[in-house]
XYZ file of C-alpha atoms in Angstrom:
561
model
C 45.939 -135.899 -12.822
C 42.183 -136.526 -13.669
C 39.853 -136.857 -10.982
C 38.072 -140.207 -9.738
C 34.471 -138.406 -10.373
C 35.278 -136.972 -13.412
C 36.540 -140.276 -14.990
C 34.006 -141.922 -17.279
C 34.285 -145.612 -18.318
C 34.249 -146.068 -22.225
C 31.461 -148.012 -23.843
C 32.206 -151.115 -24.042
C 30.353 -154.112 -26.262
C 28.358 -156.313 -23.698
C 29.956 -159.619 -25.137
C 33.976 -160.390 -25.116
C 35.252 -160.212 -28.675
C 35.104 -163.876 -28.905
C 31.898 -164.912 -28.306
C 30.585 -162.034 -30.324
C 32.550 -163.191 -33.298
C 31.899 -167.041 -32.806
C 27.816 -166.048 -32.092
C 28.608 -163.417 -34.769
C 29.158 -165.740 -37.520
C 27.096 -168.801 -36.128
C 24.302 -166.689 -36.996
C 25.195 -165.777 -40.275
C 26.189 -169.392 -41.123
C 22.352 -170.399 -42.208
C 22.211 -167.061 -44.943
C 25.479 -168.357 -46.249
C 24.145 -171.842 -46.685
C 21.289 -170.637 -48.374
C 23.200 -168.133 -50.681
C 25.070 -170.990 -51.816
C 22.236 -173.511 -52.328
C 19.974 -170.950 -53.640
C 21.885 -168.368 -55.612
C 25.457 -169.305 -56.135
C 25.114 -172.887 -56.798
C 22.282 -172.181 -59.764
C 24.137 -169.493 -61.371
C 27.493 -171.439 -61.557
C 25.249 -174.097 -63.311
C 23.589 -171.002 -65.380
C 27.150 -169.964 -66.377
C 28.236 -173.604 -67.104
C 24.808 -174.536 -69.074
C 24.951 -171.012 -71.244
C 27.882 -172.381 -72.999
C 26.117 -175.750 -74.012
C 22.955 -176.801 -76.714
C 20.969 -178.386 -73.820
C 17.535 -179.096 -74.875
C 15.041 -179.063 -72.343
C 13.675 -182.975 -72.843
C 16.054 -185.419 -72.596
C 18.775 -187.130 -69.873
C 19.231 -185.498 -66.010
C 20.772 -182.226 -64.957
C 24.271 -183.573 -64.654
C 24.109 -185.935 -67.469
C 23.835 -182.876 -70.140
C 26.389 -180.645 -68.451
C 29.116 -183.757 -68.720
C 28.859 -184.010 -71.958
C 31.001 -182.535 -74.105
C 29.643 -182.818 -77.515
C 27.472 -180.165 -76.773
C 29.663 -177.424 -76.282
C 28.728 -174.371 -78.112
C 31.383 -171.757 -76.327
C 29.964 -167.956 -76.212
C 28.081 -168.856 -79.260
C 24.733 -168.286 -77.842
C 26.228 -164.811 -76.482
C 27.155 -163.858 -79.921
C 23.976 -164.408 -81.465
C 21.771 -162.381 -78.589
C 23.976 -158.883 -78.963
C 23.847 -159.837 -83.103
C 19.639 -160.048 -82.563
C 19.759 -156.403 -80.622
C 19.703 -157.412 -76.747
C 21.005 -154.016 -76.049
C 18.100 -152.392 -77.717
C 15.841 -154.606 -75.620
C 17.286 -154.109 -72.297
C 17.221 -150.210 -73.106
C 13.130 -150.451 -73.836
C 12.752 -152.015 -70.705
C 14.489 -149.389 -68.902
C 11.669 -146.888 -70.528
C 8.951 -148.691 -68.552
C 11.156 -147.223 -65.141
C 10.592 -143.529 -66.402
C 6.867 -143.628 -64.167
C 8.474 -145.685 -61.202
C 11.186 -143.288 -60.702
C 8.936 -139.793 -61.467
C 6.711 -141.335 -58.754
C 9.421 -142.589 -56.577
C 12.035 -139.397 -56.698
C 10.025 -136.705 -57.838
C 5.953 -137.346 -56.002
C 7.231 -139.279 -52.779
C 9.339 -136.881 -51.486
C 7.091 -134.255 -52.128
C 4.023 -136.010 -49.875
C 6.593 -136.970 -47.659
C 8.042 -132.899 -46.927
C 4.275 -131.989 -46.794
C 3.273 -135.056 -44.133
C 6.432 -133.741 -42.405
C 5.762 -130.166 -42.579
C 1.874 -130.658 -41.676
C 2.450 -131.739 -38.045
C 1.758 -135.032 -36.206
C -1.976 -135.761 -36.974
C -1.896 -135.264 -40.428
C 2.114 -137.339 -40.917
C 0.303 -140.084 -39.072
C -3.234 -140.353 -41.057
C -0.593 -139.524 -44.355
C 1.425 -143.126 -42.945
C -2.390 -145.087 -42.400
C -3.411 -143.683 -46.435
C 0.382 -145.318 -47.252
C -0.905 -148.673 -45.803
C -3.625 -148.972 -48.716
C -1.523 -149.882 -51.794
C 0.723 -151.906 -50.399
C -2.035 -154.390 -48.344
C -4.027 -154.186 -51.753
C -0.875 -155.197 -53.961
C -1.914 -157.850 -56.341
C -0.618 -156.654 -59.752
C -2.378 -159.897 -61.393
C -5.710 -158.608 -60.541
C -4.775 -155.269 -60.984
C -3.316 -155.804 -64.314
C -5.890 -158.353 -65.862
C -8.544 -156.080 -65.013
C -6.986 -153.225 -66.283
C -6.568 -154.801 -69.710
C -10.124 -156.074 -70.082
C -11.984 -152.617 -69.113
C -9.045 -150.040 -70.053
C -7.008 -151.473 -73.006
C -8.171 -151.244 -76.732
C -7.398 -154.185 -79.085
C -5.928 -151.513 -81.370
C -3.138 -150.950 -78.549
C -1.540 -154.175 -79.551
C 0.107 -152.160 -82.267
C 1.593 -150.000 -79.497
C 3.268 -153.078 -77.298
C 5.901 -150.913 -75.948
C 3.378 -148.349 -74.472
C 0.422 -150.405 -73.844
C 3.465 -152.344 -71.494
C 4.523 -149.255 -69.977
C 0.587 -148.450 -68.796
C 0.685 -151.974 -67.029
C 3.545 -151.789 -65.671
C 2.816 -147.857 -63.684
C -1.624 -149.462 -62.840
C 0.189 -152.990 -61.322
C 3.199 -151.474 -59.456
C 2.721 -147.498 -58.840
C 0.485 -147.865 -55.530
C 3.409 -150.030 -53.856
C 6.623 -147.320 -55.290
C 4.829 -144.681 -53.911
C 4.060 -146.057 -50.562
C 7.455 -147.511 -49.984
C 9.352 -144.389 -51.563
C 6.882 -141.939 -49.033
C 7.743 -143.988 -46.079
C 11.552 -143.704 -46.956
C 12.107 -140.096 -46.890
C 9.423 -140.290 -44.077
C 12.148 -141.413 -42.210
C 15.134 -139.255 -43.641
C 12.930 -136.100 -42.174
C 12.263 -137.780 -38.761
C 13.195 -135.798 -35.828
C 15.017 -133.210 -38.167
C 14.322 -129.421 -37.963
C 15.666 -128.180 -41.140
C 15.504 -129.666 -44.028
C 19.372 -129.282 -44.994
C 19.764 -131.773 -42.327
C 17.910 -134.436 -44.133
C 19.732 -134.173 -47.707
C 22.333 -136.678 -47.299
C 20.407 -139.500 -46.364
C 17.319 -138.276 -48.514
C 20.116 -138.932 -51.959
C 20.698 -142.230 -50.272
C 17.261 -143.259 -50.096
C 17.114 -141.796 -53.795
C 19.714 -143.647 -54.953
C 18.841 -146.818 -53.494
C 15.290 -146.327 -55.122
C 16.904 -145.386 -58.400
C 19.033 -148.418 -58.677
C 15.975 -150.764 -57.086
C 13.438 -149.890 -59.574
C 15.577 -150.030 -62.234
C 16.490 -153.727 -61.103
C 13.111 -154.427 -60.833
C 12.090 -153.045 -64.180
C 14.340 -155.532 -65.725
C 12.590 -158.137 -64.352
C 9.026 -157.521 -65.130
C 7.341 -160.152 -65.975
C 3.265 -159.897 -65.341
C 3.084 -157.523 -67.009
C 4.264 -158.743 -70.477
C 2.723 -162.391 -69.837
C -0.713 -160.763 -69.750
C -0.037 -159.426 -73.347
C 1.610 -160.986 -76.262
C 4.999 -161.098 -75.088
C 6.990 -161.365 -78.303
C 5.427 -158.395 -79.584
C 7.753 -156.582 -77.123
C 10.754 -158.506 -75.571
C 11.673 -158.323 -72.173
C 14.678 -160.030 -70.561
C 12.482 -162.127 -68.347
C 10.326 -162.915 -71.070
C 12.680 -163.927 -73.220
C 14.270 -166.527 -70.530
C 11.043 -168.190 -70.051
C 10.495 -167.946 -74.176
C 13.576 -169.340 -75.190
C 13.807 -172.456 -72.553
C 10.085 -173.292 -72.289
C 8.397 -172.436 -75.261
C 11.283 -173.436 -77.591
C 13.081 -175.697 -75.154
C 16.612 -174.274 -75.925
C 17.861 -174.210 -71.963
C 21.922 -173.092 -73.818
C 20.434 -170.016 -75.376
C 17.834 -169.558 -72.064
C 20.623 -169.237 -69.580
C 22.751 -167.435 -71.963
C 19.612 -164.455 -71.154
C 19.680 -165.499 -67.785
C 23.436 -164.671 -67.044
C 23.657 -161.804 -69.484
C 20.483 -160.100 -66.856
C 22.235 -161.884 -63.765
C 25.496 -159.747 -64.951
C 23.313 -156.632 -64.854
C 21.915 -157.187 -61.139
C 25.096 -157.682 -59.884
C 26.161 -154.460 -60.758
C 23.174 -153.185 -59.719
C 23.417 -154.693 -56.462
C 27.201 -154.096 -55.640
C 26.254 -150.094 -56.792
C 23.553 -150.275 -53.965
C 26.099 -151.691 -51.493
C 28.794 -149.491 -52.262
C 26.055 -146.538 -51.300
C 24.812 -148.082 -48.103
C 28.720 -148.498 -46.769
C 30.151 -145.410 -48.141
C 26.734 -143.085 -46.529
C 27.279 -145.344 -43.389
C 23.619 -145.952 -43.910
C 21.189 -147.299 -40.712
C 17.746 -146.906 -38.805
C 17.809 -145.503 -35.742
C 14.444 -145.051 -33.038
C 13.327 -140.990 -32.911
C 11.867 -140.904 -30.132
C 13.053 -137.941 -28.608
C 15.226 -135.994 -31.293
C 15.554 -132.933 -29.021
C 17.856 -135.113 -26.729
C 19.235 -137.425 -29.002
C 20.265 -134.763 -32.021
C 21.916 -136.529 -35.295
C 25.581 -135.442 -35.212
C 28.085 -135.683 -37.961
C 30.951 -134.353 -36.160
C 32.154 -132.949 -33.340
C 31.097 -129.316 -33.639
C 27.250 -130.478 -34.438
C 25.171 -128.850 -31.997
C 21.139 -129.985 -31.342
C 18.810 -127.682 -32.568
C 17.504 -125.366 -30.917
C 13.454 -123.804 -30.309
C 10.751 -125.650 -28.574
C 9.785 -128.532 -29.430
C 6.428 -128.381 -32.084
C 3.282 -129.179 -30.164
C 0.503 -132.483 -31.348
C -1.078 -131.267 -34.400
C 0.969 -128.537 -34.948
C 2.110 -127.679 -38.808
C 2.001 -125.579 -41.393
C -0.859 -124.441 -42.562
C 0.120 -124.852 -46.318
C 1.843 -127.666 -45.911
C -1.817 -128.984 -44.642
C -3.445 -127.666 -47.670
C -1.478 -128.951 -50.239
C -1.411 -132.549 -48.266
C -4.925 -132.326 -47.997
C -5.279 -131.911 -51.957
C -2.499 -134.133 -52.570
C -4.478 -137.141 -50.365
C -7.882 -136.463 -52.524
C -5.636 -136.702 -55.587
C -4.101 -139.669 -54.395
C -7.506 -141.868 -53.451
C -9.242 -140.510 -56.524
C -6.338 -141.989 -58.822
C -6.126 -145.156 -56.610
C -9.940 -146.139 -57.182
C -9.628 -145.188 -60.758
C -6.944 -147.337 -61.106
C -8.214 -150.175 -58.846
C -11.994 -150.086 -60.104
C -11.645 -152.852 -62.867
C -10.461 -155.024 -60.248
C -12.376 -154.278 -57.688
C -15.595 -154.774 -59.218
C -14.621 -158.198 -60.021
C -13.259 -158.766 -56.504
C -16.252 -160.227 -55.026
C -16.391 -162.924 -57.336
C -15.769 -166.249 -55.563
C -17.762 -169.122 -56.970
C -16.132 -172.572 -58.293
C -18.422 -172.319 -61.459
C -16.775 -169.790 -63.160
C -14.097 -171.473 -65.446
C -12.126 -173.015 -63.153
C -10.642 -176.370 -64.245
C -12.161 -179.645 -63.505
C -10.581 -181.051 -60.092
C -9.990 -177.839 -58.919
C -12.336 -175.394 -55.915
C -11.421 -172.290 -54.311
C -10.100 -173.608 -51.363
C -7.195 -174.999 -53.351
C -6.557 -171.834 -55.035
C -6.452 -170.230 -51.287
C -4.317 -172.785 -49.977
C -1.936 -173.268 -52.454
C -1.767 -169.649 -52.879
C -1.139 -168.542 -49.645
C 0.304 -171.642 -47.250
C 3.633 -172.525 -49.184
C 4.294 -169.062 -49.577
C 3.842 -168.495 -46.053
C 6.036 -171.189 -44.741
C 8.610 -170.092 -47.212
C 8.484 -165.920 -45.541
C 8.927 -167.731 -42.215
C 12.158 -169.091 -42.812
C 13.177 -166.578 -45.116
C 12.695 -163.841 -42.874
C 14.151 -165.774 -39.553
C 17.565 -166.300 -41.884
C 17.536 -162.818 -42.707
C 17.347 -161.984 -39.152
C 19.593 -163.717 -37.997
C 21.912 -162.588 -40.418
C 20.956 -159.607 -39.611
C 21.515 -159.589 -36.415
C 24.860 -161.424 -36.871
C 26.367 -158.665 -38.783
C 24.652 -155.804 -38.066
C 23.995 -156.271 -33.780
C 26.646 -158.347 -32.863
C 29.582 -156.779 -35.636
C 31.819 -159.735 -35.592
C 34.469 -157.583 -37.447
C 34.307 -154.406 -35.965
C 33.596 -151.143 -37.694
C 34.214 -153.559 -41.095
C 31.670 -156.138 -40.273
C 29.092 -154.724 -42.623
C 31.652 -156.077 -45.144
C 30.438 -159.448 -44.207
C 27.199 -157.863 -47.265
C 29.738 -158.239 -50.073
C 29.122 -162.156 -50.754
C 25.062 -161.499 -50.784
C 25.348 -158.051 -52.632
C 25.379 -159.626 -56.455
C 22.129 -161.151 -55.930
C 20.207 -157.794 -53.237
C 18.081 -157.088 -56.568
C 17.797 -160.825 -57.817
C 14.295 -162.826 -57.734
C 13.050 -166.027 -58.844
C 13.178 -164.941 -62.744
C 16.960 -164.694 -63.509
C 17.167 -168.454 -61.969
C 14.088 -169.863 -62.773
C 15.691 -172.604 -65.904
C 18.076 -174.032 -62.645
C 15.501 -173.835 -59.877
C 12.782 -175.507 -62.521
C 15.405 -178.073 -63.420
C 16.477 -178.447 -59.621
C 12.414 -179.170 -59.065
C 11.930 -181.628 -61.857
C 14.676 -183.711 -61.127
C 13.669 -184.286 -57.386
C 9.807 -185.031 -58.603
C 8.739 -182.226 -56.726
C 6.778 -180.551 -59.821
C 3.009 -180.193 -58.903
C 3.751 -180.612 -55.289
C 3.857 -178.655 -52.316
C 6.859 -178.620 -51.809
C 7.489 -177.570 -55.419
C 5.034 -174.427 -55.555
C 6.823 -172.824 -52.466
C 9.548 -170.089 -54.195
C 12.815 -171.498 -54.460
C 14.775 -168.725 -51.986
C 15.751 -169.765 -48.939
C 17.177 -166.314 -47.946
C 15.543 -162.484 -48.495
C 18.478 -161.239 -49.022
C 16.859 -157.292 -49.266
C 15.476 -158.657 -45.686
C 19.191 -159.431 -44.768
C 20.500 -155.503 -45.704
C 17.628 -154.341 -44.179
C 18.096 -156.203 -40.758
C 21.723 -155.365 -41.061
C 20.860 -151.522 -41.349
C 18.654 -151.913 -38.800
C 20.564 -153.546 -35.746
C 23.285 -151.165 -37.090
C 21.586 -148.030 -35.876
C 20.328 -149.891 -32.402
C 23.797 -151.435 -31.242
C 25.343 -148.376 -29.854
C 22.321 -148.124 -27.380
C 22.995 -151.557 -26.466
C 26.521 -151.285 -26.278
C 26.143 -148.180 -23.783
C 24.767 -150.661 -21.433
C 21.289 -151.243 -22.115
C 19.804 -154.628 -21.986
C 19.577 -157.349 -25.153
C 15.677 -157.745 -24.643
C 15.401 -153.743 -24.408
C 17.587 -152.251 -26.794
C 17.727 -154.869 -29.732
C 14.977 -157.366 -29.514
C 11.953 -155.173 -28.733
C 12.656 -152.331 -31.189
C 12.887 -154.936 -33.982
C 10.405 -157.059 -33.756
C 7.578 -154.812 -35.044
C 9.957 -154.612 -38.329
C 10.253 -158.604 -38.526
C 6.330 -158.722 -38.427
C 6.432 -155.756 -41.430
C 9.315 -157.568 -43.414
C 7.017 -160.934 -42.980
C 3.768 -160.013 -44.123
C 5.491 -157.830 -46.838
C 7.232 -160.536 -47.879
C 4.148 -162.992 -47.619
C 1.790 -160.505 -49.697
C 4.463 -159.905 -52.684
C 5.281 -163.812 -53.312
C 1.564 -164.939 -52.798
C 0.647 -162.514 -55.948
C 3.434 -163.358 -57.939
C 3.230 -165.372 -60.848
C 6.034 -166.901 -62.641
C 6.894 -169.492 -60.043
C 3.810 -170.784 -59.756
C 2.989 -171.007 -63.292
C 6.044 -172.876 -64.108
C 5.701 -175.287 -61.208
C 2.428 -175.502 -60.370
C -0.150 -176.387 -63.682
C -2.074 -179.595 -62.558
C -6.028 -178.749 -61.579
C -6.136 -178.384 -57.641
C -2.682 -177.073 -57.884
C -2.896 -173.804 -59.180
C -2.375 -170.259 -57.146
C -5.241 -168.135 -57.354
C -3.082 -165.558 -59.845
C -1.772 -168.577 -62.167
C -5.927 -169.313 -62.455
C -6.430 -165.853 -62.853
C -4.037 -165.468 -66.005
C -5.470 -168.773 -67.524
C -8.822 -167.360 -67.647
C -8.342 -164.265 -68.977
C -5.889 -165.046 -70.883
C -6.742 -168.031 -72.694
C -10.832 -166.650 -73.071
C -12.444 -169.480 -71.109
C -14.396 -166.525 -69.249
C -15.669 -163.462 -70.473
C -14.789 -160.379 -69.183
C -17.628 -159.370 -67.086
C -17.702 -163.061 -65.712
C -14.117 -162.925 -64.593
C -13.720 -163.892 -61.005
C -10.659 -161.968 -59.156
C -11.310 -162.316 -55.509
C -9.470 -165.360 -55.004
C -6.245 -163.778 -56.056
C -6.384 -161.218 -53.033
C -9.549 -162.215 -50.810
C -11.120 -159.067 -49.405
C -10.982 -160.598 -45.758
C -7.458 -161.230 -46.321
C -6.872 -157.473 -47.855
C -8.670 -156.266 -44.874
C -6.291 -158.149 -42.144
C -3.185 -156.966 -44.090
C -4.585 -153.391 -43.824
C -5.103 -153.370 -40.525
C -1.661 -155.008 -39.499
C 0.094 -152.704 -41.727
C -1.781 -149.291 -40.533
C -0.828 -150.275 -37.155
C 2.765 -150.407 -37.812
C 3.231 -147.255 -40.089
C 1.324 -145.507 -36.881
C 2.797 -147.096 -34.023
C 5.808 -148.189 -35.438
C 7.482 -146.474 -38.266
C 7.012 -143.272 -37.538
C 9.603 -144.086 -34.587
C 11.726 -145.021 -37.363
C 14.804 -142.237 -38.524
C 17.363 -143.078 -41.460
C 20.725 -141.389 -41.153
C 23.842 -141.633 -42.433
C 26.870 -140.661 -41.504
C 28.891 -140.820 -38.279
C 27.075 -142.331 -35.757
C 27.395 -140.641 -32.431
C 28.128 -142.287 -29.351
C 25.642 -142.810 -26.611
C 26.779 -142.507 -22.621
C-alpha cells in the first residue's frame, strides 16, 4: 500500500482534451487557409498550366486553362530533360559547395571555440554574429561587388564568376545563422559527446536548407547575364517573361517545386524522427538533458563568469580578427557607396527616395506582421497546445512540401493572380504574395514543443509559454522583415512604374542597365545606415539576452515535476 505523502499527482495538461483540441486547431485554421490560398492553390494551377501552350498576352487566367485546344500533355517536360535540365540543376548545386564548407565545416568550429572560451567571450562571439545578418542586403552587396571586384573577362567564366556572388551576397548570413545553431546544440552541455545528436540535426537541416536555397538563387544571376549560365529560377522568369511561354515556364516551375518538396519532407522527416525542439538553459546543472532513464546530470562545479579555455580564447580571438577583416573586405564596395542618398543620381523621372524607402520597407512590413502572427499561432496550435498528443507535430506534414519554397517557384501564378485583380503597380501588389512563413511555423512549433512540459507541470500560460517566446517572435519578425525588404524578384516583377520601385529593384536598374557609372552609384537606399544601425542593435540584444538562453535537443524529452 503506497503512502498518502509519498503519492505524487501526474502532470497533467492545464486544458481538458477538448478545448485543447478545438483551441488546438482554431489556431491552426488561419496557416491552413493561407497554405491553400498561397501555396496549394498556385501550384495545382502550375501543374494544370505546365501541360498547356499558354502565352502570356491574351484572355484571363481561367479562360486559357478551359480551353482545350491548347493542350500540349508532358510535352514541355520532354523537351527540358532533352535540353539538359539535369546538367543545370547539378551546376547550381556547385554554387552550395561555399555555403555548406562555411555552414558545416567553419560554424561549428567558432561555435566549439565561443563555447569552450567561457561566458564573456560566447556572448561578445553572439553580438559579432549580429553584424551580417542586420547588414544583409545581397543587392548592394552583390552590385558592388561586381563593379569594383569582377573583370569583364570573367564573363567567359559564368559558372564561377556566379559562384563568387553567390558566397560575397549570402556567406555573412550562413555563417551567423549556422554559429548560432550549434550555439545552441552546446548550451548547458559539459561534454561534447552530449551535443552530437542534435549538432547532425542542425547539420542536416543546414545541408538540406542551403541546398534548397541554392536552387533558388536568383540575384545573383540577374546581376549578370543570366543565359550565359542557367539557373532554375532564371529560367522560370526567362521562359514566361522574356519569351512569354507561361506552358514551358511552369513546366520549370513544377519540375523545381518537385525538388523542394523532397527537400522539405527530408527536413521534416529529421525534425520528427530526432524529436527535435528548443528548450530555455537556464540552469543546466538542475535541469540536465536526459535521454533515458539511467542519464545522470553531470557532475563538477559549475564554470565561473569568464571562465574558459585559454586556447579556446586564442584561437576565437584569431578566428574574430579573421572574421571582421574578411567581412569589410567583402562589404567595402558597398559600403563606400552606402552613403549615397541623393534623388539626382539616375533615378527615374517621378520617382524620390522617400518612395524607394516606403515602398521598400512598409508593404514588406505589413506582410512579416501577419506572416509571423499566422506562424505563431500555428505554432502555438501544434506545438503548445498538441491537439493530437505525442502525434500532433504530424499536423507539419500538409506545410512540409513547401518549408524550403519562396516567392520564385510560384511567381508565373502569383504574377498572374496580381494582374488579373489590377493590383500590378500597387501597394497592395508589391507586398510578397505569402501569407504564411511557413519556416516561421516549424520553428514556432519546435519552439512551444520544448516549453510545454514546463507548462504542463503546472506553471502559468503568461510564464511558461508567452514570455519565453516573445523575444523569438520579435527575432523571427525583423528577420523576416530584413530578408523580403532586400529581395528582388517580387518587386521587380510587380513593381516597375517610377515612384513604385523598391530601393534594390532601382538599384539593379542602374547598374545594370549603365544609366550611372560606377563610382556614381548610389546604394544607401537599399539598406539605409540608420536602418542597419536599429536592426543591429535589436538583434545584438537578443543573441545576448536572449539566445544564449536558448538549448536545441533532441531526443526524449524528460518530464518536469
Amino acid at each position: 500500500m503506497t503512502s498518502p505523502a509519498l503519492s505524487v499527482p501526474a502532470p497533467r495538461a492545464p486544458l481538458g482534451t477538448g478545448i485543447r483540441i478545438g483551441i488546438g486547431f482554431l489556431l491552426l485554421l488561419p496557416a491552413l487557409l493561407a497554405l491553400a490560398w498561397s501555396y496549394l492553390l498556385p501550384t495545382g494551377l502550375a501543374i494544370a498550366r505546365s501541360t498547356t501552350r499558354d502565352r502570356l498576352l491574351g484572355p484571363s487566367t481561367q479562360d486559357r486553362l478551359l480551353n482545350p485546344s491548347i493542350d500540349v500533355g508532358t510535352d514541355h517536360y520532354r523537351q527540358r530533360f532533352e535540353q539538359g535540365i539535369v546538367g543545370e540543376y547539378r551546376m547550381a548545386l556547385l554554387l552550395a559547395i561555399v555555403p555548406l564548407v562555411l555552414a558545416l565545416l567553419v560554424a561549428p568550429v567558432l561555435a566549439l571555440l565561443a563555447d569552450r572560451a567561457g561566458r564573456r567571450a560566447r556572448l561578445a562571439t553572439r553580438a559579432l554574429l549580429a553584424v551580417p545578418v542586420a547588414g544583409y542586403a545581397p543587392v548592394a552587396l552583390i552590385l558592388g561587388w561586381r563593379l569594383d571586384r569582377i573583370e569583364p573577362g570573367s564573363l567567359a567564366r559564368p559558372y564561377a564568376m556566379l559562384a563568387e556572388l553567390t558566397a560575397v551576397g549570402g556567406a555573412g548570413l550562413v555563417v551567423a545563422v549556422a554559429t548560432t545553431a550549434f550555439l545552441g546544440t552546446l548550451r548547458g552541455r559539459r561534454r561534447l559527446n552530449d551535443a552530437l545528436p542534435a549538432a547532425a540535426t542542425v547539420a542536416g537541416l543546414l545541408l538540406i536548407g542551403i541546398i534548397a536555397a541554392t536552387l533558388q538563387s536568383f540575384v545573383a544571376p540577374m546581376l549578370i547575364a543570366s543565359n550565359r549560365a542557367p539557373l532554375p529560377l532564371t529560367n522560370i522568369v526567362a521562359l514566361s517573361l522574356a519569351r512569354m511561354d507561361l506552358g514551358r515556364g511552369s513546366a520549370e516551375a513544377v519540375l523545381l517545386l518537385a525538388v523542394l518538396a523532397v527537400l522539405g519532407l527530408a527536413a521534416t522527416a529529421l525534425l520528427l524522427a530526432s524529436r527535435t525542439r528548443i528548450e530555455i538553459a537556464e540552469r543546466p546543472a538542475a535541469h540536465p538533458d536526459t535521454s533515458g532513464p539511467k542519464a545522470t546530470a553531470p557532475a563538477g562545479p559549475p564554470a565561473a563568469p569568464g571562465e574558459g579555455s585559454r586556447a579556446a580564447r586564442i584561437g576565437l580571438a584569431a578566428a574574430g580578427v579573421v572574421s571582421v577583416g574578411l567581412m569589410l573586405w567583402a562589404a567595402w564596395p558597398w559600403l563606400r557607396r552606402s552613403f549615397r542618398y541623393t534623388n539626382d543620381l539616375g533615378l527615374l523621372p517621378g520617382a524620390s527616395l522617400g518612395d524607394l524607402l516606403v515602398w521598400t520597407w512598409l508593404p514588406t512590413l505589413l506582410t512579416t506582421v501577419v506572416t509571423i502572427g499566422v506562424a505563431v499561432a500555428g505554432g502555438f496550435a501544434i506545438g503548445g497546445l498538441r491537439p493530437l498528443g505525442r502525434f500532433s507535430e504530424l499536423l507539419l506534414l500538409p506545410f512540409a512540401p513547401w518549408l524550403f519554397v519562396g516567392t520564385g517557384p510560384l511567381a508565373i501564378e502569383s504574377y498572374l493572380r496580381t494582374r488579373d485583380l489590377g493590383q500590378l503597380n500597387t501597394f497592395l501588389g508589391i507586398m510578397p504574395p505569402g501569407w504564411v512563413s511557413i519556416p516561421a511555423l516549424f520553428l514556432f512549433t519546435v519552439l512551444f514543443r520544448g516549453l510545454e512540459p514546463r507548462w504542463r507541470a503546472g506553471g502559468g500560460l503568461g510564464r511558461t509559454m508567452l514570455a519565453p517566446a516573445a523575444p523569438m517572435v520579435l527575432l523571427a519578425g525583423l528577420v523576416t522583415w530584413l530578408v523580403t525588404a532586400g529581395q528582388l524578384l517580387w518587386p521587380w516583377l510587380v513593381g516597375q512604374t517610377p515612384g513604385t520601385r523598391t530601393a534594390a529593384v532601382e538599384a539593379m536598374a542602374q547598374g545594370g542597365t549603365g544609366r550611372v557609372r560606377g563610382d556614381e552609384l548610389a546604394l544607401g537606399a537599399v539598406l539605409p545606415l540608420p536602418i542597419m544601425v536599429l536592426f543591429l542593435v535589436a538583434l545584438v540584444a537578443l543573441q545576448v539576452r536572449y539566445l544564449d538562453r536558448l538549448a536545441i535537443r533532441v531526443g526524449r524529452q524528460p518530464e518536469l515535476p
